[in-house]
Tab-separated table of C-alpha atoms in Angstrom:
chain	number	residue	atom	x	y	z
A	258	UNK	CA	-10.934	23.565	1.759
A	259	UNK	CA	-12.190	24.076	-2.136
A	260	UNK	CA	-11.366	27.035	-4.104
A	261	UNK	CA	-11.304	27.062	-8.032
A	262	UNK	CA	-8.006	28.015	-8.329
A	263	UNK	CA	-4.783	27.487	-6.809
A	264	UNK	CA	-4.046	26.321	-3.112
A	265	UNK	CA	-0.681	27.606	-2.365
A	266	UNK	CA	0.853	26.720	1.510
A	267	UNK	CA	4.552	29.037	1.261
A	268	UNK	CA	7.541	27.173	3.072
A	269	UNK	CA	7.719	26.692	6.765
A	270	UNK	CA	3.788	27.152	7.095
A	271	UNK	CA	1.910	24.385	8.508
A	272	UNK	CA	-1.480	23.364	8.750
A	273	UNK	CA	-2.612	20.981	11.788
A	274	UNK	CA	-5.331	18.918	12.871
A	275	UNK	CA	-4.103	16.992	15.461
A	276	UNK	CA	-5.560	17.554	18.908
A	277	UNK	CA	-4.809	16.466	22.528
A	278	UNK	CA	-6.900	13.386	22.159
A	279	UNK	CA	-7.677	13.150	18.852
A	280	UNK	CA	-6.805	13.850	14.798
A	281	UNK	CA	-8.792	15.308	12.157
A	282	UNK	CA	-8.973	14.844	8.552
A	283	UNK	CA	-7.738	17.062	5.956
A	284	UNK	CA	-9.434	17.708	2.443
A	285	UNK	CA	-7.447	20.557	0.235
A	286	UNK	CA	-9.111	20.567	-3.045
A	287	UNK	CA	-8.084	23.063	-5.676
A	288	UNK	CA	-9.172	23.784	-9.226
A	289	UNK	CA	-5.618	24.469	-10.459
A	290	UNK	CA	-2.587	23.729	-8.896
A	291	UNK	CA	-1.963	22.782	-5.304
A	292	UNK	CA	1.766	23.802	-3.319
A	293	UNK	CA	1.847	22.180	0.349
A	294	UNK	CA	4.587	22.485	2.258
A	295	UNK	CA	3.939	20.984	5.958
A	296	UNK	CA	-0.011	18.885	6.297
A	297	UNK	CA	-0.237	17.103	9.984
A	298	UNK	CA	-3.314	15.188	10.316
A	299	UNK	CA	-1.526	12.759	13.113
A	300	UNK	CA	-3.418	9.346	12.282
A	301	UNK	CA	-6.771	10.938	10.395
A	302	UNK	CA	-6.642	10.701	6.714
A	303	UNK	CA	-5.351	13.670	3.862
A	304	UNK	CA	-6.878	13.776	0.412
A	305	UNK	CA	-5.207	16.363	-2.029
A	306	UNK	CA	-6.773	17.098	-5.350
A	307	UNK	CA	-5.521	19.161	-8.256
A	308	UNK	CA	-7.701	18.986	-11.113
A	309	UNK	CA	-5.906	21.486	-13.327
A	310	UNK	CA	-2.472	21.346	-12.394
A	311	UNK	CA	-0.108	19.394	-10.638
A	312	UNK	CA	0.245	18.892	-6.718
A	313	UNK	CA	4.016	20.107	-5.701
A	314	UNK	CA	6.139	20.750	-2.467
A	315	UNK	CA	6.684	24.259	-1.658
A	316	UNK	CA	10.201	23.182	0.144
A	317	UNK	CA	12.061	22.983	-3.087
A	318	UNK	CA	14.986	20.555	-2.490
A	319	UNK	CA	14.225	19.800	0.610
A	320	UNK	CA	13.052	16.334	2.524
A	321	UNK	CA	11.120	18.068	5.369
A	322	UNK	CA	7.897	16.144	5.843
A	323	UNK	CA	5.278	17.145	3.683
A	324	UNK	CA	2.855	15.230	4.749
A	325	UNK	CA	1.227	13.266	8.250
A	326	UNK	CA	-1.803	10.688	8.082
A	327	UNK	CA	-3.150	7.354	8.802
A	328	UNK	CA	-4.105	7.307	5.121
A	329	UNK	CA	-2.835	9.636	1.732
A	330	UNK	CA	-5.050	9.843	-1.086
A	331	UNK	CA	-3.482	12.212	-3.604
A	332	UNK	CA	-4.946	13.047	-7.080
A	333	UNK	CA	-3.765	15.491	-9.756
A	334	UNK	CA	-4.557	15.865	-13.215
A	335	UNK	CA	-1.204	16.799	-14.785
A	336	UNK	CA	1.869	15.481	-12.019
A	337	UNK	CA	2.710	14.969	-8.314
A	338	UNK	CA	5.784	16.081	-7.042
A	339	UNK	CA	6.915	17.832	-10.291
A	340	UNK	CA	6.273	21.755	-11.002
A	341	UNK	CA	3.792	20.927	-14.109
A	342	UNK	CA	1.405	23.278	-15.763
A	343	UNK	CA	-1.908	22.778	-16.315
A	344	UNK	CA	-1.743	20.403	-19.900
A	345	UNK	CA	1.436	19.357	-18.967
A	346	UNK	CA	4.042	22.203	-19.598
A	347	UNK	CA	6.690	22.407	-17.489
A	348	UNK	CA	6.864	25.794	-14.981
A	349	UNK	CA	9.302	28.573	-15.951
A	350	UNK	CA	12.117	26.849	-14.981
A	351	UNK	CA	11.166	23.514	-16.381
A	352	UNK	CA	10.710	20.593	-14.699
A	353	UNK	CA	11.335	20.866	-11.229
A	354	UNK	CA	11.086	17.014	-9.737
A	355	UNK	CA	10.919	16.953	-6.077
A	356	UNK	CA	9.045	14.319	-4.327
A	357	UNK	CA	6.530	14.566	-2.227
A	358	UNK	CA	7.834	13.354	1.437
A	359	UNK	CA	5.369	12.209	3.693
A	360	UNK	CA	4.609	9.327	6.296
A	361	UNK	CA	1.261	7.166	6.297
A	362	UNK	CA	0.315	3.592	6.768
A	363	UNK	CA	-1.389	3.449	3.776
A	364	UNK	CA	-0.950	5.603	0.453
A	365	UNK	CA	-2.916	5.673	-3.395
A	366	UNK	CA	-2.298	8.363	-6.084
A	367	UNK	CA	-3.414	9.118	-9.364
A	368	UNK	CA	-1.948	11.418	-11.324
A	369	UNK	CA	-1.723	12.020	-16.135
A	370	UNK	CA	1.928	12.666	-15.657
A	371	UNK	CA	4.511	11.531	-13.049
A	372	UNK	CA	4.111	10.661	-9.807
A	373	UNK	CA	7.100	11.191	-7.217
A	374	UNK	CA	6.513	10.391	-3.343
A	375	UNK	CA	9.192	9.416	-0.540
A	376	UNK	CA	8.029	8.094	2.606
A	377	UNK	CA	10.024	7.816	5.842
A	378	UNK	CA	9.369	4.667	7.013
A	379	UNK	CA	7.476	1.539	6.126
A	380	UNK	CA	4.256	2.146	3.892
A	381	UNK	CA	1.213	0.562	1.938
A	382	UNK	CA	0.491	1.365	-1.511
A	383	UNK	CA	-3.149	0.385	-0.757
A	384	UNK	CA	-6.693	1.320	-1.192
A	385	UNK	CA	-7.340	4.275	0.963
A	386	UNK	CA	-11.271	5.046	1.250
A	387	UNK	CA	-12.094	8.311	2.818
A	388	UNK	CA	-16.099	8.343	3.784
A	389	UNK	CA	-16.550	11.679	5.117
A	390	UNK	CA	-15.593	13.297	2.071
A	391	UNK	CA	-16.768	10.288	-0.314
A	392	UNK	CA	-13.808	9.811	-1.616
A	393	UNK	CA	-11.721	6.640	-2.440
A	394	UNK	CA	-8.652	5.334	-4.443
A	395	UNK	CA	-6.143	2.329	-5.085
A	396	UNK	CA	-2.662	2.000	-5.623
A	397	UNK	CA	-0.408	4.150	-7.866
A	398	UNK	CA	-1.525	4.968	-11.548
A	399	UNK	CA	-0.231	7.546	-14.075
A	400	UNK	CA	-2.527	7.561	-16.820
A	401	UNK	CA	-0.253	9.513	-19.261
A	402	UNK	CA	2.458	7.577	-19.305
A	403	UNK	CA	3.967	9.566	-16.242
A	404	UNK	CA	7.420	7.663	-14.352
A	405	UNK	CA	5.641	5.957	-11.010
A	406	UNK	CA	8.787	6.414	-8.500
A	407	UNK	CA	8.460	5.676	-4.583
A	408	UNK	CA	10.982	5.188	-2.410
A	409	UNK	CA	10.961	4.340	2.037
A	410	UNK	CA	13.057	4.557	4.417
A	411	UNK	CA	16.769	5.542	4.299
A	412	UNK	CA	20.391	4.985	4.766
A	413	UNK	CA	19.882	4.702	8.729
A	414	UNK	CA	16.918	2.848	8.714
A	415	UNK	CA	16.103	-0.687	9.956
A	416	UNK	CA	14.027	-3.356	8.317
A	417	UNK	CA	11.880	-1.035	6.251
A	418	UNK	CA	8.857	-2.767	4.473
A	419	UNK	CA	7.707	-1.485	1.225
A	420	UNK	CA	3.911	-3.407	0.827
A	421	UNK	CA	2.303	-3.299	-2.891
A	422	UNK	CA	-1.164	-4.187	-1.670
A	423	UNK	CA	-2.803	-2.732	-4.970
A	424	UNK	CA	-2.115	-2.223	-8.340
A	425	UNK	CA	0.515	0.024	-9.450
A	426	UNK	CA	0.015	0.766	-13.342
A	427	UNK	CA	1.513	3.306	-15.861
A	428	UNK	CA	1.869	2.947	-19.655
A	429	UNK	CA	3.351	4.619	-23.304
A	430	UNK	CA	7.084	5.647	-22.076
A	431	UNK	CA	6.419	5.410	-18.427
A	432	UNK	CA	8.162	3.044	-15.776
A	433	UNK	CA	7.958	1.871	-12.352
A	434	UNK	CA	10.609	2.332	-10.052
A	435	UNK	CA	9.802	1.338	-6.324
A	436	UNK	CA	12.633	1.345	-3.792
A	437	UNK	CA	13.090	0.146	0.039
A	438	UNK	CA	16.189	1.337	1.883
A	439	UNK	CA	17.836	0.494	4.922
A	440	UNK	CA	19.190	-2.451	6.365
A	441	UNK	CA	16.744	-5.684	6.001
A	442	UNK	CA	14.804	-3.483	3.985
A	443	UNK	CA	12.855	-5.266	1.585
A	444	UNK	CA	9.746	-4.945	-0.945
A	445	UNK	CA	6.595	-7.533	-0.463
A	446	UNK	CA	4.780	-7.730	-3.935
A	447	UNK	CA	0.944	-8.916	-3.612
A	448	UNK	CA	-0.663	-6.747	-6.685
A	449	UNK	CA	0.361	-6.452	-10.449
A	450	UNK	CA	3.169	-3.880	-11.419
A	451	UNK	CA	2.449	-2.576	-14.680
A	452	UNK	CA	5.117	-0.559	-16.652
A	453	UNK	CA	5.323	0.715	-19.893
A	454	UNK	CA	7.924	0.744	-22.483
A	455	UNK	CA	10.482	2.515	-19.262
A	456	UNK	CA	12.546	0.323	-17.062
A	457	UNK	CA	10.421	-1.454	-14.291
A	458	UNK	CA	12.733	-1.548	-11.199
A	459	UNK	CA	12.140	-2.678	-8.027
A	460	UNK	CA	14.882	-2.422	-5.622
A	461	UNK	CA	15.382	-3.456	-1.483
A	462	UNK	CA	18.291	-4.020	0.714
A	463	UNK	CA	17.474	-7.715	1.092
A	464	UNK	CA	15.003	-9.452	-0.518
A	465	UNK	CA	11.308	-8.722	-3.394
A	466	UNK	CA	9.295	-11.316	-1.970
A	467	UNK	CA	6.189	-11.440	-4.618
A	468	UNK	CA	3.151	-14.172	-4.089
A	469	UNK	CA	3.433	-16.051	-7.143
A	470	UNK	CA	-0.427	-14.578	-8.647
A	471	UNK	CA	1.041	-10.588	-8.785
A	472	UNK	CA	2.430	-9.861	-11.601
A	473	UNK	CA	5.505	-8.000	-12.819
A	474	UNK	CA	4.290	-7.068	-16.550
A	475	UNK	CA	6.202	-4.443	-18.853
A	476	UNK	CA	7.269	-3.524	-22.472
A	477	UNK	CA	10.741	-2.840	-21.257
A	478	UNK	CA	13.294	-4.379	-19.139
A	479	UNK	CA	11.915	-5.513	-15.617
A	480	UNK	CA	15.176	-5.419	-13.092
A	481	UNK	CA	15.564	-6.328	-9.423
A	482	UNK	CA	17.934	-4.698	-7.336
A	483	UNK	CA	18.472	-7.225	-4.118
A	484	UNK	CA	20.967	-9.170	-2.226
A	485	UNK	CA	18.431	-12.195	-2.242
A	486	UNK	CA	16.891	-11.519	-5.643
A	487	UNK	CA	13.202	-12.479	-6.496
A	488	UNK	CA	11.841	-14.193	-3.610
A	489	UNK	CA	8.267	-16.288	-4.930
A	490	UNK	CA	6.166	-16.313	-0.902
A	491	UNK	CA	2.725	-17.455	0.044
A	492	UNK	CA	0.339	-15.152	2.434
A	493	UNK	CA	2.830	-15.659	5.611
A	494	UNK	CA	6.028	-14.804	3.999
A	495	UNK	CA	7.286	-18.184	3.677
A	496	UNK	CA	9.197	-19.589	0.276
A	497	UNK	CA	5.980	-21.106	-2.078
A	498	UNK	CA	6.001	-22.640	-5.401
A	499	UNK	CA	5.339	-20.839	-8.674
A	500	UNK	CA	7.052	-19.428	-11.448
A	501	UNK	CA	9.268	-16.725	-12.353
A	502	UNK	CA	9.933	-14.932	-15.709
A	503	UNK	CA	8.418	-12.266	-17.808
A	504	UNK	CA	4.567	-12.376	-17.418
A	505	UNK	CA	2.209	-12.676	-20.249
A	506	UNK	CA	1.421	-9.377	-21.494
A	507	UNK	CA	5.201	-8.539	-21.332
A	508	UNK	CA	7.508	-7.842	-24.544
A	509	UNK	CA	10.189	-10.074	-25.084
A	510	UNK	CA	12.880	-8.898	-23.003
A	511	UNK	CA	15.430	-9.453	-20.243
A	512	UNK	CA	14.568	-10.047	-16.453
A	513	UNK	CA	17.773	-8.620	-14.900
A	514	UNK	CA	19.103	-9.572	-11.412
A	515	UNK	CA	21.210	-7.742	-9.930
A	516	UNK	CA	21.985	-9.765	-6.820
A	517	UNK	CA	21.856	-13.480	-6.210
A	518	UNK	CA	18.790	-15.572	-7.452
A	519	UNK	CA	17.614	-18.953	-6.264
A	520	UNK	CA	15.314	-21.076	-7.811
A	521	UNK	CA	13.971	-23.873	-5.745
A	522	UNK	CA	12.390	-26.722	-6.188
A	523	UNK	CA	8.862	-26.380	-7.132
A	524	UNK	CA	9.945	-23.307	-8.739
A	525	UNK	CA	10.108	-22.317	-12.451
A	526	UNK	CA	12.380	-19.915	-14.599
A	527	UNK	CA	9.488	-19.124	-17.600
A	528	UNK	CA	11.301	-17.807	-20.713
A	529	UNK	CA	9.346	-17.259	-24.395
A	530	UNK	CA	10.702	-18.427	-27.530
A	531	UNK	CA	8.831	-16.643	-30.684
A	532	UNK	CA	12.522	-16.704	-32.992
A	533	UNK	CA	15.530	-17.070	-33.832
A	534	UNK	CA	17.256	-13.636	-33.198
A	535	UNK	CA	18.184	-12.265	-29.526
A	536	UNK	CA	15.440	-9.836	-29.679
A	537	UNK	CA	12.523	-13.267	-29.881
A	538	UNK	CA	13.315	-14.485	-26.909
A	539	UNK	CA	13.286	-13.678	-22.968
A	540	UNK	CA	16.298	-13.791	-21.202
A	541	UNK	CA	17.314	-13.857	-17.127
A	542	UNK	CA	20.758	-11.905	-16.311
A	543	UNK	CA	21.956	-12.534	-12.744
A	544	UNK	CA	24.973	-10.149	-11.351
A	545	UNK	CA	25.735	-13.077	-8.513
A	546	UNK	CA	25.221	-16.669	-8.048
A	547	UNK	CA	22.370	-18.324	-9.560
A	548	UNK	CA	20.896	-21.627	-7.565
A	549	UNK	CA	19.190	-23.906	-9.498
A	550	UNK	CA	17.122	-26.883	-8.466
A	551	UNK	CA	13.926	-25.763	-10.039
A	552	UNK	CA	11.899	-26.069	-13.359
A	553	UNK	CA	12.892	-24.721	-16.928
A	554	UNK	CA	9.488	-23.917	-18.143
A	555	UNK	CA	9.710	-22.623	-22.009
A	556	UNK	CA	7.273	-21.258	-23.983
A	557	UNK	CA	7.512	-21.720	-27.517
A	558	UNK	CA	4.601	-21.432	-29.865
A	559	UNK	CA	3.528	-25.315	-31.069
A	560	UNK	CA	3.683	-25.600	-34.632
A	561	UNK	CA	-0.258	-26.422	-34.782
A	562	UNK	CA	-0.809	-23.123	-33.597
A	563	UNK	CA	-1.041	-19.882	-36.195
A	564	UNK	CA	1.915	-18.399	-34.884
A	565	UNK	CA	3.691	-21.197	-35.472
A	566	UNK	CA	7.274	-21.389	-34.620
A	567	UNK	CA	10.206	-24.240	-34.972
A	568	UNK	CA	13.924	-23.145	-34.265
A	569	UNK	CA	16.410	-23.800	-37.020
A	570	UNK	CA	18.677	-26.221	-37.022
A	571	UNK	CA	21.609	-25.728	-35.147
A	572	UNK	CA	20.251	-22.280	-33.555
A	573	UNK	CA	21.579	-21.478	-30.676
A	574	UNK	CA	19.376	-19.349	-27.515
A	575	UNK	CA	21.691	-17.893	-24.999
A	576	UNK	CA	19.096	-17.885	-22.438
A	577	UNK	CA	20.822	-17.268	-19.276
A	578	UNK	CA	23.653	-15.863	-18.001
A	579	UNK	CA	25.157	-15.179	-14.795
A	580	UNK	CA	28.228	-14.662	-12.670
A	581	UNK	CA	27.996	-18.082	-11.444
A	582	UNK	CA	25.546	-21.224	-11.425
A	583	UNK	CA	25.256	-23.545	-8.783
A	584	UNK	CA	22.745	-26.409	-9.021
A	585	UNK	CA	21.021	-27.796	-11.561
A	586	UNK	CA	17.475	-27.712	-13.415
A	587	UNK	CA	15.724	-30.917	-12.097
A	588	UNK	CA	12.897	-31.079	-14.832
A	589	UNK	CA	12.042	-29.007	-18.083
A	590	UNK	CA	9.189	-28.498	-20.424
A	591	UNK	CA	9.300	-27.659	-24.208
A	592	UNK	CA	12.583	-29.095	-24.890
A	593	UNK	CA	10.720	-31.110	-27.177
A	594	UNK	CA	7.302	-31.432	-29.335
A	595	UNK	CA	7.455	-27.943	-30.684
A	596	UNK	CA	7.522	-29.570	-33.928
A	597	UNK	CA	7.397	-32.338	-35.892
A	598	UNK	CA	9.369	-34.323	-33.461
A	599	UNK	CA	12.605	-34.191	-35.858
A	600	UNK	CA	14.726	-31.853	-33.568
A	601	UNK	CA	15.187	-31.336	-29.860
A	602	UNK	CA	16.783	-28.112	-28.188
A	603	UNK	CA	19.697	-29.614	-25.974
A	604	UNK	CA	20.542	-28.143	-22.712
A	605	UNK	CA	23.910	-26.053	-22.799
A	606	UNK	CA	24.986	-24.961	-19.016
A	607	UNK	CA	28.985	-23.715	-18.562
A	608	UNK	CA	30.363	-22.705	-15.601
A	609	UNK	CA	33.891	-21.451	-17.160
A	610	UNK	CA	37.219	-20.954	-14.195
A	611	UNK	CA	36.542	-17.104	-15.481
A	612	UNK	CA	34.030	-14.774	-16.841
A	613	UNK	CA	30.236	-15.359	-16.900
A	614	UNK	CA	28.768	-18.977	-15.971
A	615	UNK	CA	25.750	-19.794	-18.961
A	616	UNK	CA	22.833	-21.623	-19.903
A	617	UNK	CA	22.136	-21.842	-23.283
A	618	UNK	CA	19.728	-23.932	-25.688
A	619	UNK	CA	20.571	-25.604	-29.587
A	620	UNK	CA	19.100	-27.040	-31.635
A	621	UNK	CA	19.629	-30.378	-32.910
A	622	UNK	CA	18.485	-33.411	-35.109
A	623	UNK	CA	16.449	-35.611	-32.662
A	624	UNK	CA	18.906	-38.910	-32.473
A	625	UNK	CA	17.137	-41.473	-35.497
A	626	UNK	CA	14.905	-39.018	-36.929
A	627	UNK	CA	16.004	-39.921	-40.345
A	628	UNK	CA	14.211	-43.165	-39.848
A	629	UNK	CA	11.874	-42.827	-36.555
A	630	UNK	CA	9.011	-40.471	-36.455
A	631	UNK	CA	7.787	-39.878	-32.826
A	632	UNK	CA	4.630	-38.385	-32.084
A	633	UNK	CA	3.862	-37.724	-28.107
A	634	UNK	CA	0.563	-38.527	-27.123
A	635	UNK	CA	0.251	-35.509	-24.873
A	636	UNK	CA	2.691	-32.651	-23.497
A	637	UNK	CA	3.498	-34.432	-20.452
A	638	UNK	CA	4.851	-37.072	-22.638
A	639	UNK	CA	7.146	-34.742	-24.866
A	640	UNK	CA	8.265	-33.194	-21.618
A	641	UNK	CA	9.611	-36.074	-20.976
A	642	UNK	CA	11.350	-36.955	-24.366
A	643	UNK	CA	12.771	-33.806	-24.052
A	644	UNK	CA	14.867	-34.475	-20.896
A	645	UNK	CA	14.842	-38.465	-22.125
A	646	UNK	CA	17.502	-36.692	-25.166
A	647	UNK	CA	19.181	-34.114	-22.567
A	648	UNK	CA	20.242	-36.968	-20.317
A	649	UNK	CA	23.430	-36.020	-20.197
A	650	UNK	CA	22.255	-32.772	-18.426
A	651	UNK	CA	19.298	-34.783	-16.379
A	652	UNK	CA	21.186	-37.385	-15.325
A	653	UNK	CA	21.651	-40.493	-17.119
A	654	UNK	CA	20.476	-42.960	-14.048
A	655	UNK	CA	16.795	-41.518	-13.654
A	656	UNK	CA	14.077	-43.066	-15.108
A	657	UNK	CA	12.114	-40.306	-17.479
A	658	UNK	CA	9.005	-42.787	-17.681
A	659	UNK	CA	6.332	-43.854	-18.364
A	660	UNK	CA	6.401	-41.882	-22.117
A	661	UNK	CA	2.943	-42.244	-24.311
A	662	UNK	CA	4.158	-41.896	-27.804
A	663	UNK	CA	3.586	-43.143	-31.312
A	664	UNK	CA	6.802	-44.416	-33.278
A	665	UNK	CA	6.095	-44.706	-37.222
A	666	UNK	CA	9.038	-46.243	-39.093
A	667	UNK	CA	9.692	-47.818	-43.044
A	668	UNK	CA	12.527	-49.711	-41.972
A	669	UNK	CA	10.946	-52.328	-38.805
């Protein structure tokens, strides 16, 4: 159905295309705004356009199903799930959120503004292509710097899956807030989540399991709501190396936890140092325990480069904090060479009877600077200076060799 206005389905109507034996597709496109309140296209695919308005449910405040189908494409050029006017406005009564519920295996939307949807079970945010009306989309994008916000499943539901199979992108003041309820609910991350300068959030009863090439990127704080934290996977599910942090193309900012967080070997916690005050650095805030047996990978601008950057002495980098630490780091990189191989950032961790357990970096005079100057032939080597000097963090029977380095001295 076309029409160059508004498409406008009143409460309690529905319209059907399921059959004894089989399901038809649906296609409601309107020039101006589109209201649905009950679409059933039993496994066939739905694609909803509003290209001067916003797409809305007519069942104000209400969770009835809006919508049926083996695949969702939804498009709208001002919001979905919002009562938005044509450029943007809100309606009469202002803005009006109420999500779009529906239930598909697979869902993509596009949308200037926000973008609200609620499924009731386990879903795909996917690439949905629709040949008999030539029409095809992927993931979630708001390309106004609309809020992205998609929640499955509920209180009573069981192991609920929440799959990001394609990119989910907003930008200016928008963020990302994807959320898996239920018991064993949880969120499996495969495609880059891009937020704006809003709060990325990603929240699941159990566990985020991300492969360690999708990124989490945003401009303002990235948080995950889960009993088992960040999980890093390969293809199958199963625990995989890589490294967690901030991704390039993020601000400087905090990666919040709230949950437990385990870093395993193989595994690295990636933080940024570009200065001295709070604001320069990233930072990881865990509400539970925080395992460690991993890598402290940290980033800090070498002072060849343009940008270049050497703490002061005696700075100190709270870097970590959380309500307790278990483990330890087993390696680190850019604890030293950052410099001129005078100073080394020493390894701080405190796991106090009461209040918050810490990790936390200073910096201090690199032991016989005054007379020694050590130049590391390669990064590897400084690596390995750097826990060489934080031995007493490292472990003091380990050999940190072999070490390729260059000692220059007055005094032999």
């Amino acid at each position: 159905l076309t029409v160059r206005g508004d498409i406008r389905q009143v409460g309690g109507a529905q319209a059907v295309t399921v059959g004894a034996s089989a399901s038809g597709p649906m296609r409601l496109d309107a020039g101006a705004a589109l209201t649905i309140a009950s679409l059933d296209a039993g496994t066939a695919a739905v694609a909803l356009a509003s290209r001067a308005g916003s797409i809305v449910d007519a069942d104000s405040g209400s969770d009835t199903l809006d919508i049926r189908a083996g695949e969702v494409w939804l498009d709208a050029s001002d919001d979905i799930g919002a009562q938005v006017l044509a450029g943007g406005a809100p309606g009469q009564n202002g803005l009006q959120a109420n999500p779009i519920d529906l239930r598909a295996n697979t869902v993509a939307a596009r949308s200037a503004g926000g973008l609200r949807l609620n499924a009731s079970e386990s879903v795909s945010i996917g690439a949905v292509r629709l040949d008999l009306f030539s029409l095809s989309g992927t993931g979630l994008t708001t390309t106004d710097g609309g809020d992205i916000s998609y929640s499955a499943g509920s209180s009573t539901s069981a192991n609920t899956v929440m799959r990001v199979d394609s990119l989910v992108s907003t930008s200016g003041s928008g963020g990302v807030s994807l959320q898996a309820s239920g018991s064993g609910a949880r969120i499996g991350v495969k495609a880059d989540i891009l937020s704006g300068m809003g709060l990325l959030r990603l929240s699941a009863t159990t566990s985020v399991d991300a492969l360690d090439q999708a990124r989490l990127i945003a401009q303002g704080d990235i948080e995950i709501r889960a009993a088992q934290g960040l999980r890093l996977v390969d293809a199958d599910g199963l625990q995989s190396n890589g490294s967690i942090g901030r991704d390039a193309g993020s601000s400087l900012g905090v990666l919040r936890i709230v949950g437990n967080q385990t870093l395993a070997a193989g595994q690295s916690l990636s933080l940024r140092l570009q200065g001295n005050a709070a604001t320069l650095h990233d930072r990881l805030e865990v509400s539970g325990t925080l395992s460690l047996a991993g890598n402290l990978a940290l980033q800090i601008p070498s002072f060849t480069d343009s940008t270049a950057y050497a703490p002061d002495l005696a700075q100190q980098f709270d870097l970590v904090s959380a309500g307790q630490i278990s483990g330890r780091f087993s390696t680190a990189e850019g604890l030293f060479g950052y410099d001129d191989g005078s100073t080394v950032l020493s390894v701080v961790q405190a796991t106090p009877a009461q209040g918050s357990a810490s990790l936390s970096l200073t910096t201090l005079q690199r032991p016989a600077a005054d007379t020694v100057s050590i130049q590391a032939h390669h990064k590897t080597d400084a690596d390995r200076l750097g826990m060489f000097f934080n031995a007493a963090y490292f472990g003091e029977g380990q050999s940190y060799y072999p070490v390729g380095m260059t000692l220059t001295s007055h005094q032999f």
